[in-house]
PDB file of C-alpha atoms in Angstrom:
ATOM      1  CA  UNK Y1457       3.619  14.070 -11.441  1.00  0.00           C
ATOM      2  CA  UNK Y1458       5.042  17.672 -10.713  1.00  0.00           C
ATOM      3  CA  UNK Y1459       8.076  18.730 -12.874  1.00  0.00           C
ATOM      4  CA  UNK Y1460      11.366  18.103 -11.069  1.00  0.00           C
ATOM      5  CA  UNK Y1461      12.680  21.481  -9.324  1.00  0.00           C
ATOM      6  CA  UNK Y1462      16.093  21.248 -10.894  1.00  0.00           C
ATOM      7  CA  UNK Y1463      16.927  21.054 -14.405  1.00  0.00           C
ATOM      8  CA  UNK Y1464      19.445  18.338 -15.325  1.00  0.00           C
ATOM      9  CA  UNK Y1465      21.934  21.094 -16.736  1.00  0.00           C
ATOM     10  CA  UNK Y1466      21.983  22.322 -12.791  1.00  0.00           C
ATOM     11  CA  UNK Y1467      22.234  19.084 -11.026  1.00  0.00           C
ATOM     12  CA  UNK Y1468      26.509  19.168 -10.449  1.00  0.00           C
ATOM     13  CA  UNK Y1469      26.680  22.768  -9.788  1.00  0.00           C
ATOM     14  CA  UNK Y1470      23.502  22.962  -6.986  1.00  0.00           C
ATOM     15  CA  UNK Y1471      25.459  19.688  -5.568  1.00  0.00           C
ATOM     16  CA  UNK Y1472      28.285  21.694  -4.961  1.00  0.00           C
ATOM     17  CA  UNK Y1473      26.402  24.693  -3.795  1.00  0.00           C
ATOM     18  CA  UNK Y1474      24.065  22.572  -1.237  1.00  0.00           C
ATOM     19  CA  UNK Y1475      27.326  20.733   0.281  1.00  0.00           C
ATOM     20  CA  UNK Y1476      30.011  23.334  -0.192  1.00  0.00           C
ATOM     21  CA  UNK Y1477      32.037  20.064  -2.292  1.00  0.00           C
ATOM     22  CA  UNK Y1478      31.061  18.356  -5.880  1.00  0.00           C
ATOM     23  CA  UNK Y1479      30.710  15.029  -6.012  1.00  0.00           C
ATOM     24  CA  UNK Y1480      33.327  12.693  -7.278  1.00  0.00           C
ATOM     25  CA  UNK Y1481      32.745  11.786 -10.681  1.00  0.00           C
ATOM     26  CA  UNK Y1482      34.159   8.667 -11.240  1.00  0.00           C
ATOM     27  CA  UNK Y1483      34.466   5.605  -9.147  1.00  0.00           C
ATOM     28  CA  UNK Y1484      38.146   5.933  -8.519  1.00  0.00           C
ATOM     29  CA  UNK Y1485      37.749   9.104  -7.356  1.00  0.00           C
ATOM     30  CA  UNK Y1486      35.973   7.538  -4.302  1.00  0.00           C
ATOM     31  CA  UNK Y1487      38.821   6.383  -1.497  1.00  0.00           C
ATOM     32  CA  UNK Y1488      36.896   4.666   0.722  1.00  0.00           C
ATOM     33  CA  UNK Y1489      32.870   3.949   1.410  1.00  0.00           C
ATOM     34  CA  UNK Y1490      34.023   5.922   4.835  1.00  0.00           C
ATOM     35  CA  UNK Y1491      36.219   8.641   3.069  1.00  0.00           C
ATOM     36  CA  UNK Y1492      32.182   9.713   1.079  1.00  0.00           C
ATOM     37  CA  UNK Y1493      30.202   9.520   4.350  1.00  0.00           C
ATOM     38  CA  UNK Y1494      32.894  11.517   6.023  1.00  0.00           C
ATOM     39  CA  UNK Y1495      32.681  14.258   3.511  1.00  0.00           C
ATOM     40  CA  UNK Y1496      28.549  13.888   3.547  1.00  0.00           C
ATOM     41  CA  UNK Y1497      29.102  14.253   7.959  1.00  0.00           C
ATOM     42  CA  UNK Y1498      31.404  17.478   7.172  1.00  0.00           C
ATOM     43  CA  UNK Y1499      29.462  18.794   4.755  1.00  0.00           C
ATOM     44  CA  UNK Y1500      28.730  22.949   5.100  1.00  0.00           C
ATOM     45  CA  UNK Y1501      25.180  23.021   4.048  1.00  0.00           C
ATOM     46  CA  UNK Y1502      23.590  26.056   2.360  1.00  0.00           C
ATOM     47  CA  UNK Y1503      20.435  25.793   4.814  1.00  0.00           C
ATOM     48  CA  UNK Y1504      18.611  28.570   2.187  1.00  0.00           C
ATOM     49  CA  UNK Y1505      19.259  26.803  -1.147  1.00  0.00           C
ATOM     50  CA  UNK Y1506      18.084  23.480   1.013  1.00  0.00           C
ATOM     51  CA  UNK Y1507      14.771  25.650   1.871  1.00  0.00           C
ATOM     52  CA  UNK Y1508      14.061  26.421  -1.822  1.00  0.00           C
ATOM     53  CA  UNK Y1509      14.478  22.825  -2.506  1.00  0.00           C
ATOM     54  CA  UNK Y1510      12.385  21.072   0.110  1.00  0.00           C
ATOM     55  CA  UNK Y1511       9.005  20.113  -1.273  1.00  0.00           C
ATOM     56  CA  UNK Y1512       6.221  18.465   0.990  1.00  0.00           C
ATOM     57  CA  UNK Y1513       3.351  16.003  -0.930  1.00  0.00           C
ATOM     58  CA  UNK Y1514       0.618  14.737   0.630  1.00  0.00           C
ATOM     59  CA  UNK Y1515       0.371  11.709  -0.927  1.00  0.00           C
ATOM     60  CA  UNK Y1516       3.807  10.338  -0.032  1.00  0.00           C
ATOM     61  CA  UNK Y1517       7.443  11.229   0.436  1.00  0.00           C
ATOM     62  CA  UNK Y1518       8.708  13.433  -2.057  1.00  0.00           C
ATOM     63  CA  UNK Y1519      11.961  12.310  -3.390  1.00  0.00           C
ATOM     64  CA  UNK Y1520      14.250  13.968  -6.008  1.00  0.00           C
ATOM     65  CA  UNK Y1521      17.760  13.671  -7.289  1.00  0.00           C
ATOM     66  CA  UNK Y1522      19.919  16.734  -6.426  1.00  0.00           C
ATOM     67  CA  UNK Y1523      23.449  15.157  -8.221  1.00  0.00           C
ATOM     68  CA  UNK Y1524      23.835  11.736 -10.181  1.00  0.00           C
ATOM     69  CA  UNK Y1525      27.225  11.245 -11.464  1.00  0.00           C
ATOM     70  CA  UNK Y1526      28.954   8.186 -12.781  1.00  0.00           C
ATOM     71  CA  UNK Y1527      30.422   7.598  -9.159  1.00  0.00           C
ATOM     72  CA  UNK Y1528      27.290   8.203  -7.032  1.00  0.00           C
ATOM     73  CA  UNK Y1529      24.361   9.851  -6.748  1.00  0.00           C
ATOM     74  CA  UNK Y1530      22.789  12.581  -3.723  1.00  0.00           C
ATOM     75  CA  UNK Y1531      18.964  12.690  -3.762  1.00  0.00           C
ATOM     76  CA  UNK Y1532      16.710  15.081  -1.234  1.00  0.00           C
ATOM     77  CA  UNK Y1533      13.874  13.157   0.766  1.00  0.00           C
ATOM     78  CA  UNK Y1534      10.930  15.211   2.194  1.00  0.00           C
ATOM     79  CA  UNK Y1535       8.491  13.417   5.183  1.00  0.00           C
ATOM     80  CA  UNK Y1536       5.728  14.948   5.929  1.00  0.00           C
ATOM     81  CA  UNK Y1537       4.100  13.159   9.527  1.00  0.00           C
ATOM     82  CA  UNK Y1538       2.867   9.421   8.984  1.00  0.00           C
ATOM     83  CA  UNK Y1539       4.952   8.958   5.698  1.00  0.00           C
ATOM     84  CA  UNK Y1540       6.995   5.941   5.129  1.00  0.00           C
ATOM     85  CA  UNK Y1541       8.711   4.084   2.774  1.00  0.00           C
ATOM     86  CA  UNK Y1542       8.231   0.662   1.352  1.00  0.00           C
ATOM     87  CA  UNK Y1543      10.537  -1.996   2.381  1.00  0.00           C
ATOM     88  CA  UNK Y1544      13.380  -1.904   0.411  1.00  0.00           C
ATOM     89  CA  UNK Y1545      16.715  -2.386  -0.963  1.00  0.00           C
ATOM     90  CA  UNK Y1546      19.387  -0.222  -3.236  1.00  0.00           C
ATOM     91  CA  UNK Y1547      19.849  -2.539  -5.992  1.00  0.00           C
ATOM     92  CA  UNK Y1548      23.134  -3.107  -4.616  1.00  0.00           C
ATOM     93  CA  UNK Y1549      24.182   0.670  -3.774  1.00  0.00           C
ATOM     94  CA  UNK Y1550      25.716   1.685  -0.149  1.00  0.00           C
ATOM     95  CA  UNK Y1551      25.483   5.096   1.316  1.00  0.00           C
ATOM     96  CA  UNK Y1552      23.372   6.895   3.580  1.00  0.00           C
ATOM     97  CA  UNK Y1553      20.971   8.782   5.206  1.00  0.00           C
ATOM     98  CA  UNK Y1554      21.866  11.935   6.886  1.00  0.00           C
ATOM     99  CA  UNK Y1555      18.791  13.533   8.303  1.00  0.00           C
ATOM    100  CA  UNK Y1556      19.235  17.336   8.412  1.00  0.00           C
ATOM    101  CA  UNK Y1557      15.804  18.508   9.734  1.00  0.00           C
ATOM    102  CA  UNK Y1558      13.381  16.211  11.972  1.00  0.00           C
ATOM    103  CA  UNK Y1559      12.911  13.025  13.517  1.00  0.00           C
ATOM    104  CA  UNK Y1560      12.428   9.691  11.203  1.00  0.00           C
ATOM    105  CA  UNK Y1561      12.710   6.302  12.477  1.00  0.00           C
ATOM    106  CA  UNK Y1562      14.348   3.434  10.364  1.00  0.00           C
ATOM    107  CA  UNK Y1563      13.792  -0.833  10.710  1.00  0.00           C
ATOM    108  CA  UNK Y1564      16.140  -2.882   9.487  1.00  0.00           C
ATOM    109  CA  UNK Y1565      15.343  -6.406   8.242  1.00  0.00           C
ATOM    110  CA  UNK Y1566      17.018  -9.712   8.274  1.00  0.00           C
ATOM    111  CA  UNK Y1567      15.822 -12.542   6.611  1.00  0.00           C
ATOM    112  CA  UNK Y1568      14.769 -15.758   8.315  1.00  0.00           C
ATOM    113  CA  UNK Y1569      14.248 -18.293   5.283  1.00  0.00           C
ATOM    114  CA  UNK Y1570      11.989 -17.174   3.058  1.00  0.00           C
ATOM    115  CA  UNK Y1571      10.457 -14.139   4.915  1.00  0.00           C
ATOM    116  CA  UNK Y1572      11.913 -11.274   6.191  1.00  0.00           C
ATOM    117  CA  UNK Y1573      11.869 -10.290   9.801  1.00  0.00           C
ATOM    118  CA  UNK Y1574      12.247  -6.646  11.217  1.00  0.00           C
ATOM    119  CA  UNK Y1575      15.705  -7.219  13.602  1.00  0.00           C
ATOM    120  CA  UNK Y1576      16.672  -3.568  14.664  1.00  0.00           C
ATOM    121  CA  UNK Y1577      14.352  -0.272  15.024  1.00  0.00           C
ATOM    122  CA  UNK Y1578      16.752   2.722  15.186  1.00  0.00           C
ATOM    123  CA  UNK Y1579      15.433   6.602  15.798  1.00  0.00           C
ATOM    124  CA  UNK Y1580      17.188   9.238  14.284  1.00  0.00           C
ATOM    125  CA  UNK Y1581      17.321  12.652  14.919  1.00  0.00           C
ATOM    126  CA  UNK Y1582      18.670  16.091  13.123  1.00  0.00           C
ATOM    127  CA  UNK Y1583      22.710  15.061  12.467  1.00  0.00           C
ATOM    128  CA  UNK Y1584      22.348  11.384  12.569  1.00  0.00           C
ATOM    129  CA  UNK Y1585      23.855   9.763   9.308  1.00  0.00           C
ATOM    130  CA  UNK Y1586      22.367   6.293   8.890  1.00  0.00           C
ATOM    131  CA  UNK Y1587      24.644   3.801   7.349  1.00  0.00           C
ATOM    132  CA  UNK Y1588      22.902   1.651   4.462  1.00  0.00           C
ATOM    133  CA  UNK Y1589      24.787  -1.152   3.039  1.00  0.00           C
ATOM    134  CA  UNK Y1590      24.608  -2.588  -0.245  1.00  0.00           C
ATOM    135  CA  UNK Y1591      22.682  -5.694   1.488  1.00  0.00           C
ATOM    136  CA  UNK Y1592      20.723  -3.554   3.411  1.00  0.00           C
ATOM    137  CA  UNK Y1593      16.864  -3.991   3.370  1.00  0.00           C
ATOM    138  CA  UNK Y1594      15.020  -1.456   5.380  1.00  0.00           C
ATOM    139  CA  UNK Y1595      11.831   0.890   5.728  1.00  0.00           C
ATOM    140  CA  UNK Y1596      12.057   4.670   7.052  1.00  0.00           C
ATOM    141  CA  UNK Y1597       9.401   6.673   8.368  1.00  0.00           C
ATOM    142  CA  UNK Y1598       8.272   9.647   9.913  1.00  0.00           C
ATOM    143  CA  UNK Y1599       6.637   8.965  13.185  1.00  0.00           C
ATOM    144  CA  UNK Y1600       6.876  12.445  14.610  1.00  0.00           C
ATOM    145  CA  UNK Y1601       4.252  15.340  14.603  1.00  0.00           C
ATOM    146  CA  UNK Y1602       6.694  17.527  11.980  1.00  0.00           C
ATOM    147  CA  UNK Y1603       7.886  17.302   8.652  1.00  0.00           C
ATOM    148  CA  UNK Y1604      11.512  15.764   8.359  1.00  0.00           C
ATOM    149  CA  UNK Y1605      14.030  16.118   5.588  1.00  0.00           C
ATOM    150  CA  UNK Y1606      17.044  13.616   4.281  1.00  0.00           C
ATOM    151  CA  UNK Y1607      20.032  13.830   2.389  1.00  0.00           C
ATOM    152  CA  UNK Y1608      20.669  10.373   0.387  1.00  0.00           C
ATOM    153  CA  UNK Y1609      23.862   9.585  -0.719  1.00  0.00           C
ATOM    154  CA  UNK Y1610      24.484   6.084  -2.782  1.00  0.00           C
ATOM    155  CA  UNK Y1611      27.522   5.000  -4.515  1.00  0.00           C
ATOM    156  CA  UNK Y1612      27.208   3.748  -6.791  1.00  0.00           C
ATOM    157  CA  UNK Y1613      24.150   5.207  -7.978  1.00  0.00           C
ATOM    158  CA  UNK Y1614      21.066   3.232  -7.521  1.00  0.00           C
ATOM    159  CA  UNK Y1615      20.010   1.303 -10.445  1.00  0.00           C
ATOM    160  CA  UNK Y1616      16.554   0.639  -9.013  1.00  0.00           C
ATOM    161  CA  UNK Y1617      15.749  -0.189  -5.798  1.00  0.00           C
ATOM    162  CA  UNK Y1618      13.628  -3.528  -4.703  1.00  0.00           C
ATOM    163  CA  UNK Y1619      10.326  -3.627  -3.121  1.00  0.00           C
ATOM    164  CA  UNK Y1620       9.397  -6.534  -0.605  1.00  0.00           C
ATOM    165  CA  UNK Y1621       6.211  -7.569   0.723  1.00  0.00           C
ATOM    166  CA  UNK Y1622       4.964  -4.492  -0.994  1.00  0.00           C
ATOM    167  CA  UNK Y1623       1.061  -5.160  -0.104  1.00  0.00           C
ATOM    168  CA  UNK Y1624       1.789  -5.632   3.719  1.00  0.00           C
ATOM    169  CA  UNK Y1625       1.776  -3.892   6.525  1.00  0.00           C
ATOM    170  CA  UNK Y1626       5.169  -3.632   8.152  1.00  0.00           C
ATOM    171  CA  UNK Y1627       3.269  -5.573  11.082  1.00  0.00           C
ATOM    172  CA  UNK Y1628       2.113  -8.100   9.232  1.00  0.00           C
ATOM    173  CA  UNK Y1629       6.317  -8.902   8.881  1.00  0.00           C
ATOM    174  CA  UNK Y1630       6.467 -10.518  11.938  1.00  0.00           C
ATOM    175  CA  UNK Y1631       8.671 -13.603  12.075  1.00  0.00           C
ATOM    176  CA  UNK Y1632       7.517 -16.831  12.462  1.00  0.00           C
ATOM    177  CA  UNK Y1633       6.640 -18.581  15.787  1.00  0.00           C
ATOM    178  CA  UNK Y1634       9.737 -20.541  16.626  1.00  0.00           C
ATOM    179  CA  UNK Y1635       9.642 -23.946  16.495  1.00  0.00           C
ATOM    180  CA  UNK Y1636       8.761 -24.894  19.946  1.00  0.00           C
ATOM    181  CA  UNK Y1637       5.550 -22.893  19.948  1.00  0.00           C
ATOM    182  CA  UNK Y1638       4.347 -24.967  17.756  1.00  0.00           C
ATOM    183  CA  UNK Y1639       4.783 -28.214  19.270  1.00  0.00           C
ATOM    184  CA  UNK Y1640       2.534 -29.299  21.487  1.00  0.00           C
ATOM    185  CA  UNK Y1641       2.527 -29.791  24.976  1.00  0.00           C
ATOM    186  CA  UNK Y1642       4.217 -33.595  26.283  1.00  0.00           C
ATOM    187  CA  UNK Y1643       1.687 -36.079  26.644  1.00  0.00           C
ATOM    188  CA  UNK Y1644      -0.786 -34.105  24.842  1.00  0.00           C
ATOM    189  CA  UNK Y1645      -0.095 -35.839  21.370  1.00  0.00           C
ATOM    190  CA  UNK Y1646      -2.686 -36.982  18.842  1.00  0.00           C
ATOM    191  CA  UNK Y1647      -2.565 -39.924  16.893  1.00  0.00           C
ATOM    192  CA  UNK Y1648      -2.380 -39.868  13.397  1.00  0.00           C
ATOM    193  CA  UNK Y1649      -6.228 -40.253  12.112  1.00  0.00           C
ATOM    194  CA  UNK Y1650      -6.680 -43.576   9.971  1.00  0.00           C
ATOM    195  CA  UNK Y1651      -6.921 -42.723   6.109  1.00  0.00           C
TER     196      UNK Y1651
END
């Protein structure tokens, strides 16, 4: 595993450089869930400190924390083509997504008893913020032809984030067949064999 790109000792002050703010440092300093994604939307990025920090792996994502305070945390998500997430949770965290450079595409899941069911598939583009909620179970991915690159913000910070149906396919997530499917057609019964 490659060494992270910014020493601990930096984390606060390359925060503050990246977004032109620091983050808050304790949870009361945080007004609202709305007042932080406001400030991530408004946020005057240095686009060359964001260069030197972008970092492409082939074998997956590459995520790494820019900020963690006691309040929240911001983290830097590079996609190169094809990549995707796992499905997941926050461990209880809100925040966001705020893609800065690219296309990714993000699928929400509900569950439906025991199994979870993809409900909405939302596209995102350079700008968009997307809104995670500490309930929120989702998988992102990069279906376009060029790298993309995501600003995560969480509050509070993620204490660990949940994997589900880790060994599946996203496809293989499809919900059941509903109830009437499975019935068979009127008059077309069987009787119950003899035992």
């Amino acid at each position: 595993m490659r060494e992270p790109i910014i020493d601990q000792r930096e984390h606060g002050a390359v925060a503050q450089a990246l977004l032109g703010w620091p983050l808050p440092e304790q949870t009361e300093d945080i007004v609202s869930m709305a007042w932080l994604l406001e400030r991530l939307r408004s946020s005057r990025v240095d686009w060359g400190l964001l260069d030197k920090l972008v970092r492409f792996e082939p074998s997956g994502y590459a995520r790494q924390t820019i900020s963690r305070t006691a309040a929240c945390e911001l983290l830097l998500v590079s996609w190169l083509p094809g990549q995707a997430s796992r499905v997941h949770d926050h461990g209880g965290s809100g925040g966001a997504s705020w893609l800065v450079r690219g296309m990714l595409r993000e699928t929400r899941f509900a569950w439906a008893g025991d199994r979870l069911v993809p409900e909405v598939i939302v596209g995102a583009s350079e700008g968009d913020l997307l809104v995670e909620f500490p309930d929120t179970i989702h998988r992102i991915d990069n279906a376009s032809r060029h790298g993309a690159v995501s600003l995560h913000l969480y509050a509070p910070p993620m204490q660990g984030m949940t994997p589900y149906d880790a060994s599946l396919a996203p496809e293989s997530l499809k919900p059941p067949r509903p109830l009437a499917a499975k019935r068979e057609a009127p008059g077309r019964r069987r009787r119950p064999r003899a035992t």
